Tab-separated table of C-alpha atoms in Angstrom:
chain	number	residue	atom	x	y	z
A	702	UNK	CA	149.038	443.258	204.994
A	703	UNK	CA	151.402	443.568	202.203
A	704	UNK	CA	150.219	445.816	199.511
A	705	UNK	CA	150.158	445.377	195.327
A	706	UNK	CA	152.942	447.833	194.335
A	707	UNK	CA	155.363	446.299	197.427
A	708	UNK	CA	159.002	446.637	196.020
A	709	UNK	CA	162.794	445.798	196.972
A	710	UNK	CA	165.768	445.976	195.497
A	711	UNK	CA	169.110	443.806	196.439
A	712	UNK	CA	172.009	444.894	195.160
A	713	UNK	CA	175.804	442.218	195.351
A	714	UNK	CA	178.529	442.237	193.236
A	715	UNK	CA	179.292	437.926	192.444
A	716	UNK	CA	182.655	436.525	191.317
A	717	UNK	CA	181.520	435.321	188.667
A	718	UNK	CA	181.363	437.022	184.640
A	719	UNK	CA	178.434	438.145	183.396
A	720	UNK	CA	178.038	434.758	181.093
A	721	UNK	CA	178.846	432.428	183.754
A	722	UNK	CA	176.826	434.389	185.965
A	723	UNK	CA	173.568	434.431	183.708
A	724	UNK	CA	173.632	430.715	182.901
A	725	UNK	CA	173.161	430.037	186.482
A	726	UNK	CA	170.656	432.740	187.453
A	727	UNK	CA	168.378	432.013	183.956
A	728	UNK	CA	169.012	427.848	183.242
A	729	UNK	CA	166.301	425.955	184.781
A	730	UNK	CA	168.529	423.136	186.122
A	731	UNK	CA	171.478	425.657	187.387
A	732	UNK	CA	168.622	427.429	189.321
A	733	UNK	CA	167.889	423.756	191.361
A	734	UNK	CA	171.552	424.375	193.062
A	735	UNK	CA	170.567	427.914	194.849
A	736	UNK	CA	167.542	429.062	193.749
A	737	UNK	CA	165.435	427.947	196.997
A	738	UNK	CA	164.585	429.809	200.038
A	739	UNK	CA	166.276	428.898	203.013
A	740	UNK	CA	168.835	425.854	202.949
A	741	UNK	CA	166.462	423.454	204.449
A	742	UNK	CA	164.411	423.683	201.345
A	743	UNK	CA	165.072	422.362	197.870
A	744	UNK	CA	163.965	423.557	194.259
A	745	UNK	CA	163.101	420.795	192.360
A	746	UNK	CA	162.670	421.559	188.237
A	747	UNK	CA	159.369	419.530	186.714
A	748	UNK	CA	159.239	421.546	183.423
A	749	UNK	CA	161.724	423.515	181.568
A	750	UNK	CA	160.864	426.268	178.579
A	751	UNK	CA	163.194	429.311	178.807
A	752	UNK	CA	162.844	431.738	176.073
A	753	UNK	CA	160.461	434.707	175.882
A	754	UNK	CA	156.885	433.886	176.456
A	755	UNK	CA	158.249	430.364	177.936
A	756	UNK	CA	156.510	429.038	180.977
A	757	UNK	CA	158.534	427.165	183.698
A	758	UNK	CA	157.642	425.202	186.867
A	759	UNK	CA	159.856	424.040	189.791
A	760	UNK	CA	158.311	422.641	193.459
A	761	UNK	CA	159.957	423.842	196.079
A	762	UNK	CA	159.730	423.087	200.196
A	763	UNK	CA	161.292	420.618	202.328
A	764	UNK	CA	162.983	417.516	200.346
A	765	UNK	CA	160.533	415.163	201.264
A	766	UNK	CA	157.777	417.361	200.214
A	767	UNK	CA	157.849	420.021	198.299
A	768	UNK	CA	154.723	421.105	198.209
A	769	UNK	CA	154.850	424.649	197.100
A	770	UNK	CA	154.348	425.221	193.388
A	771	UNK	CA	156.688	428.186	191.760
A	772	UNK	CA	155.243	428.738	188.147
A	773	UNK	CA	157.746	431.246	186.285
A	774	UNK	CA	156.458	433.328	182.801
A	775	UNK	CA	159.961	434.998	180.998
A	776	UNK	CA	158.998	437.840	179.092
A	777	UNK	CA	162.471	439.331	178.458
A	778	UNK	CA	165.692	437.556	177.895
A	779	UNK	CA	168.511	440.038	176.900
A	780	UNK	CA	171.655	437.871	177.438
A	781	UNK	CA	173.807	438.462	179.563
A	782	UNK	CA	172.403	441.939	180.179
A	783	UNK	CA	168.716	441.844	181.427
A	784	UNK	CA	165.584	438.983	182.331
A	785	UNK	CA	162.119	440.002	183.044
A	786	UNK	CA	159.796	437.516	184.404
A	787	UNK	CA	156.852	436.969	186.835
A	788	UNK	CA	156.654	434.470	189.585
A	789	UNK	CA	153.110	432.538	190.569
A	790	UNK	CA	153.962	430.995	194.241
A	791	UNK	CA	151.346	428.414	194.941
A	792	UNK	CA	150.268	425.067	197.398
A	793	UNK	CA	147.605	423.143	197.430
A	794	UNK	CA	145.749	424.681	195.219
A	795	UNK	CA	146.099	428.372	196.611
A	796	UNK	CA	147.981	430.910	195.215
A	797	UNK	CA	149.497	433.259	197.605
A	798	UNK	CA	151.610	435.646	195.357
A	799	UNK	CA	152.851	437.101	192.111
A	800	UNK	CA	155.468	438.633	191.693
A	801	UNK	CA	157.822	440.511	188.670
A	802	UNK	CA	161.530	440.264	189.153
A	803	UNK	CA	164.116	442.005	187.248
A	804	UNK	CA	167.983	440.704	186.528
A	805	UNK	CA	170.158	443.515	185.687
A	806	UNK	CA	173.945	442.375	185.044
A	807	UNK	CA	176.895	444.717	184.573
A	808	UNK	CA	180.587	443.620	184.278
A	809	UNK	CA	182.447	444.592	187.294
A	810	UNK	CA	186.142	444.017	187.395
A	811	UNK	CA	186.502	440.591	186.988
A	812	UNK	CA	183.187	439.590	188.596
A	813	UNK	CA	179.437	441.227	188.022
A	814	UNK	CA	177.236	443.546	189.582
A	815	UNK	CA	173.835	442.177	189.775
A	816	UNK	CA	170.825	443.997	191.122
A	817	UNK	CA	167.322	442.372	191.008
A	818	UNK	CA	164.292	444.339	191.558
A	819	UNK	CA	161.438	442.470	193.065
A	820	UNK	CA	157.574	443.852	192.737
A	821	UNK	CA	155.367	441.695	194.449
A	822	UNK	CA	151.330	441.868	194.065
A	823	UNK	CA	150.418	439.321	197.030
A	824	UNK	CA	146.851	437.266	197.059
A	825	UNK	CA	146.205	436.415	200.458
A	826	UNK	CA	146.537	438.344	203.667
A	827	UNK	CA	149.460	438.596	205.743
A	828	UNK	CA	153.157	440.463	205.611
A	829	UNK	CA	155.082	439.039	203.031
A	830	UNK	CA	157.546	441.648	201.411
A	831	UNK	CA	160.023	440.370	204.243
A	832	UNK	CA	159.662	436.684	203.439
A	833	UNK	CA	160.141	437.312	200.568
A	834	UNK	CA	163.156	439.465	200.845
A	835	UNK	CA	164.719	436.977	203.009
A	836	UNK	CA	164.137	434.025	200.756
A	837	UNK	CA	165.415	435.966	197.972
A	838	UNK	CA	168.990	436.448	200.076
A	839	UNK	CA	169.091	433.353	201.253
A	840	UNK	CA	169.407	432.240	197.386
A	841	UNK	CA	171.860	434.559	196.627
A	842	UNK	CA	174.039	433.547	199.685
A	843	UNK	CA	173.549	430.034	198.144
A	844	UNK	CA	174.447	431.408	194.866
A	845	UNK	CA	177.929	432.840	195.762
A	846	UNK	CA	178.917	429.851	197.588
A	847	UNK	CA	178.370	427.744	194.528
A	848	UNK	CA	180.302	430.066	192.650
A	849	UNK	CA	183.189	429.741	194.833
A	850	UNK	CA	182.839	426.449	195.313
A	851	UNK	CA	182.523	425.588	191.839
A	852	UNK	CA	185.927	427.581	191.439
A	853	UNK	CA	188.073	425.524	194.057
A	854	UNK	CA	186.296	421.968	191.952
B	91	UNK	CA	170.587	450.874	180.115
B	92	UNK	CA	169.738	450.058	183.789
B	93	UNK	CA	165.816	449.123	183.616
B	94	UNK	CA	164.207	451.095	185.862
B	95	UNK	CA	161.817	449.702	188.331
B	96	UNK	CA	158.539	451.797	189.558
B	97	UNK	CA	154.661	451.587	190.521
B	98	UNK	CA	151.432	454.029	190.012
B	99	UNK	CA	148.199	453.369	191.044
B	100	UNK	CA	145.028	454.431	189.745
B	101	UNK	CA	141.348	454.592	191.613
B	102	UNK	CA	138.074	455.422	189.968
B	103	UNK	CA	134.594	455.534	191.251
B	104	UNK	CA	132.440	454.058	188.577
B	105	UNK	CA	128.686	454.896	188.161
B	106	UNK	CA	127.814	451.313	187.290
B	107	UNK	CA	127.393	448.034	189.177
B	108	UNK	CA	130.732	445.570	189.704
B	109	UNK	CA	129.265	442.988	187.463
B	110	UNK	CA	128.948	445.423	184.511
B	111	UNK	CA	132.574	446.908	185.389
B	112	UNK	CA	133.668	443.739	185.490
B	113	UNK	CA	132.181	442.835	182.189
B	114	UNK	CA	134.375	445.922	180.626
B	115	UNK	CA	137.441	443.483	181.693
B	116	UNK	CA	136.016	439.617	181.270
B	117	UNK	CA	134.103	439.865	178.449
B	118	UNK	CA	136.534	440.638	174.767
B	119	UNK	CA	133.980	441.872	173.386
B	120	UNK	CA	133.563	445.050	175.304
B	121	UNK	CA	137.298	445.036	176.527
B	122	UNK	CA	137.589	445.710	172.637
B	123	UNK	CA	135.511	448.271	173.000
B	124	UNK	CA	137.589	450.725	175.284
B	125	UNK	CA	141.162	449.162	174.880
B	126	UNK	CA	141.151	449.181	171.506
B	127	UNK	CA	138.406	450.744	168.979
B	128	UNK	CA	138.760	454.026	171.101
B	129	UNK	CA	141.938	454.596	169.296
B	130	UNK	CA	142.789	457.881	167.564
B	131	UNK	CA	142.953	457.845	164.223
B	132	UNK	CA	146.131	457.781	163.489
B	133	UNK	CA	145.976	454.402	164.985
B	134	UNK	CA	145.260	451.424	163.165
B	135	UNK	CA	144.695	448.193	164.762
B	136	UNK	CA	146.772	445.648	163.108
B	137	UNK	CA	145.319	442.523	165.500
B	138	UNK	CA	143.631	441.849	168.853
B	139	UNK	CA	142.506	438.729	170.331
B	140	UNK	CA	141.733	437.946	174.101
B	141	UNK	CA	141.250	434.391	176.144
B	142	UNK	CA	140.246	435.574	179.435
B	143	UNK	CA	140.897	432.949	181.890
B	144	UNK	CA	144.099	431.770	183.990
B	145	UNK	CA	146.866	431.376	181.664
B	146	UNK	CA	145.019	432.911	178.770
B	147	UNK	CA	146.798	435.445	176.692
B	148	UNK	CA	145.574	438.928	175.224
B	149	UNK	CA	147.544	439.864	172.071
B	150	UNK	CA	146.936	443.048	169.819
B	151	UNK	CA	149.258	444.719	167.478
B	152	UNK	CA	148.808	448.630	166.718
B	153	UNK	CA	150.618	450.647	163.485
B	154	UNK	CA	150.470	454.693	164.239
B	155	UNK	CA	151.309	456.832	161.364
B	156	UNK	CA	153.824	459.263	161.351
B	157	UNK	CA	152.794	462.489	162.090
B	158	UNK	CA	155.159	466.154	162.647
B	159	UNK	CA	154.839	465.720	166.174
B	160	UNK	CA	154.651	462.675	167.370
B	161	UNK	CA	157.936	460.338	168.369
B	162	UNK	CA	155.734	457.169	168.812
B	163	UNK	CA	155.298	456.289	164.934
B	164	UNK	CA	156.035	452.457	164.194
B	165	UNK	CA	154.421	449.344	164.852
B	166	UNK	CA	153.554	448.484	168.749
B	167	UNK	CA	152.291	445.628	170.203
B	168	UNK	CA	150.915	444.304	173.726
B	169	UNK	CA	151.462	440.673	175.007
B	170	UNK	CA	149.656	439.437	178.326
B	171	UNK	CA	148.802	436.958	180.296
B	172	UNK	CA	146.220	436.552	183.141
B	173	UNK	CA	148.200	435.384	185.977
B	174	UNK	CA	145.042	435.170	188.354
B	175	UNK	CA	141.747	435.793	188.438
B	176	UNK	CA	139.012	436.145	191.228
B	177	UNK	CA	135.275	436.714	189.742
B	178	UNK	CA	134.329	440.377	190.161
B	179	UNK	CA	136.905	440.618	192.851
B	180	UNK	CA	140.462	440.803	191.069
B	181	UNK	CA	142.689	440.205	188.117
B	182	UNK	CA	146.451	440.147	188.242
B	183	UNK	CA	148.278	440.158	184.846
B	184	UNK	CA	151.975	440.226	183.426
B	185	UNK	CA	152.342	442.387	180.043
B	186	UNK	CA	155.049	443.361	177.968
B	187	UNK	CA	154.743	446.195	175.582
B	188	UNK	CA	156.782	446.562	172.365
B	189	UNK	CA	157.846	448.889	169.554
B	190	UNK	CA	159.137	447.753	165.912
B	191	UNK	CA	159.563	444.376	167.569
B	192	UNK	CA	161.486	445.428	170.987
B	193	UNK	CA	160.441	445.062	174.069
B	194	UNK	CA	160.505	448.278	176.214
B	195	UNK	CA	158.550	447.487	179.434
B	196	UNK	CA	157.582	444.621	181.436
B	197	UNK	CA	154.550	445.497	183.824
B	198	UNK	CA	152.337	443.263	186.854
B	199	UNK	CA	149.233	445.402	186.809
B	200	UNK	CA	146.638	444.336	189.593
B	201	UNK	CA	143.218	445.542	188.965
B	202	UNK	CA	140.287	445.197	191.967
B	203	UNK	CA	136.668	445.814	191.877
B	204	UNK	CA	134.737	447.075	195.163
B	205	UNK	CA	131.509	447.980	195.668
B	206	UNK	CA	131.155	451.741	195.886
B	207	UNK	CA	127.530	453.061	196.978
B	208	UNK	CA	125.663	452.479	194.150
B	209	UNK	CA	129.208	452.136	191.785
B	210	UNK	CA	131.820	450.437	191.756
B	211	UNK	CA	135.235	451.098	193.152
B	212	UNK	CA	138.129	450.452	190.471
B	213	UNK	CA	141.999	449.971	191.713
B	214	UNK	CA	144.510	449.667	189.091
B	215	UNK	CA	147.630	448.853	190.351
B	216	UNK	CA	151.033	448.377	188.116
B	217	UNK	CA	154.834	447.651	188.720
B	218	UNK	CA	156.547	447.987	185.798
B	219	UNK	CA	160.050	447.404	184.630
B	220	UNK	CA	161.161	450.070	181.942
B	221	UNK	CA	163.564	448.856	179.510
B	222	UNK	CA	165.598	450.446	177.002
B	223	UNK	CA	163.180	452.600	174.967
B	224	UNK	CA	160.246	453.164	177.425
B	225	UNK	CA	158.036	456.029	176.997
B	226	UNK	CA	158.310	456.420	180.939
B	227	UNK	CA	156.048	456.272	184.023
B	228	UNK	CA	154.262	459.593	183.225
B	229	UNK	CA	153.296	458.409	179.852
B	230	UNK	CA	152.469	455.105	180.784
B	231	UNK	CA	150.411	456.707	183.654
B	232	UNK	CA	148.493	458.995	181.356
B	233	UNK	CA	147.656	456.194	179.226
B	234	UNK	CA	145.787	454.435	181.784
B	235	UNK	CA	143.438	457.055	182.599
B	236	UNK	CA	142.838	457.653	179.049
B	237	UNK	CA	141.937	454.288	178.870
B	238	UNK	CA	140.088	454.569	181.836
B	239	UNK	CA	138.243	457.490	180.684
B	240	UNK	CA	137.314	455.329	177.088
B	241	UNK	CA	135.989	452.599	179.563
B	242	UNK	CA	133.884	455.034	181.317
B	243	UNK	CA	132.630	456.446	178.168
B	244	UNK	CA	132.196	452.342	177.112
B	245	UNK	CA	129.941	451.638	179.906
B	246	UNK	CA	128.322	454.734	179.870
B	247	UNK	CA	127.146	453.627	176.426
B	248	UNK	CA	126.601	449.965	176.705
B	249	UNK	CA	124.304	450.730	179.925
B	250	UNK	CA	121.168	449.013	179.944
């Protein structure tokens, strides 16, 4: 069983600048385009508040249900530097995790070096840190081919 | 600054049943009692106000005086919000913490309630995020068991 305290860290260096790079990581529609798990799933936004103390909620799962409930808290919003905020993953009415993730942005040649830090305090039993790890790489490979993508448009 | 990202975790064996433990954390009255009134003098509590429930924030504001030895003069403040909570079992929280209006650390603290032969079992369990201007994980660590000493003390007192 994962334990409170479990912790990773993923380090990538995006083509992207810091600005460009923040608006998609922190704006709640931008985060639609990569921000789910594995590329059969989908993000969907239902309520958008991003400032400090703001509370967002997107659904997330398959596209013709997306069932699981991701309810994000920012408590830190340091553009285009830093973003603290905690993530309540939920379905049907059970809550299986929280966790606290960390954006940290530095310019890096013409691109940015981003490294998140992800502390997860899970509610149910079962292994997660590696789901979530995964999930959490499978965004960011969804992330950089946006970005290049959205470079060739 | 790169924030820096760590854990600590805390267990005490409490000589008082889980549903009087528990009441140190649920209830704001007692919270009060060892999170905040337990302050040094040289503290002065500016606010406090807790709505313990899912979603519910806990707010207090603190001014310490300046003394000749002490770097942490200024006006701090706490922000939190009960992320989820399982009765007498668990409570997970987010909290930022804050000097003259900054915010230097972002923390998940999970805190879970056993029973213990006669006691109670306490787990406190934080990830924090230090930002630019944290005190660091020592100090942060030493203030939890201070404040798990004044909740011992607390308890100790409000025993029936």
């Amino acid at each position: 069983m994962t334990q409170s305290g479990a912790h990773f860290q993923l380090t990538r260096t995006i083509a992207a600048p810091p600005d460009r790079l923040w608006s998609l990581l922190t704006e709640p529609k931008a985060r639609e385009m990569w921000g789910a798990p594995s590329d059969d799933a989908v993000l969907v936004l239902e309520t958008a508040d991003l400032r400090e103390g703001g509370q967002e909620r997107h659904r997330c799962g398959p596209a013709d249900n997306p069932d699981f409930v991701v309810d994000t808290h920012w408590y830190h919003l340091a553009a285009p530097d830093l973003a603290c905020f905690t993530e309540t993953i939920s379905a049907g009415g059970t809550r299986f995790a929280v966790t606290l993730v960390t954006y940290a942005l530095t310019a890096e040649g013409n691109g940015t070096k981003l490294t998140i830090d992800v502390g997860l305090a899970p509610l149910t039993d079962g292994d997660m840190l590696d789901d979530f790890q995964q999930g959490w790489n499978s965004g960011l490979d969804r992330l950089e081919r946006f970005i290049k993508a959205d470079a060739f448009a | 600054m790169t924030p820096q990202h760590d854990s600590f975790s805390l267990t005490r064996e409490i000589a008082a049943c889980r549903d009087h433990v528990w009441a140190a954390w649920a209830d704001p009255t007692l919270k009060r009692a060892w999170f905040v009134d337990h302050d040094g003098p040289e503290w002065k509590t500016v606010h406090y106000n807790s709505d313990f429930r899912v979603g519910g924030w806990e707010r207090g504001g603190w001014k310490m005086e300046a003394t000749d030895h002490t770097p942490m003069a200024g006006e701090h403040s706490n922000e939190t919000v009960y992320l989820e909570i399982e009765d007498r079992a668990r409570i997970i929280y987010a909290y930022t913490m804050a000097m003259n209006g900054k915010i230097h650390s972002a923390s998940l603290a999970t805190v879970t309630f056993e029973d213990a032969g006669g006691g109670t079992r306490l787990t406190y369990t934080e990830q924090i995020t230090q930002l630019d201007g944290s005190d660091g994980l020592e100090s942060r660590k030493n203030g939890w068991n201070w404040l798990m000493d004044m909740m011992d003390k607390v308890l100790k007192e409000t025993a029936a």
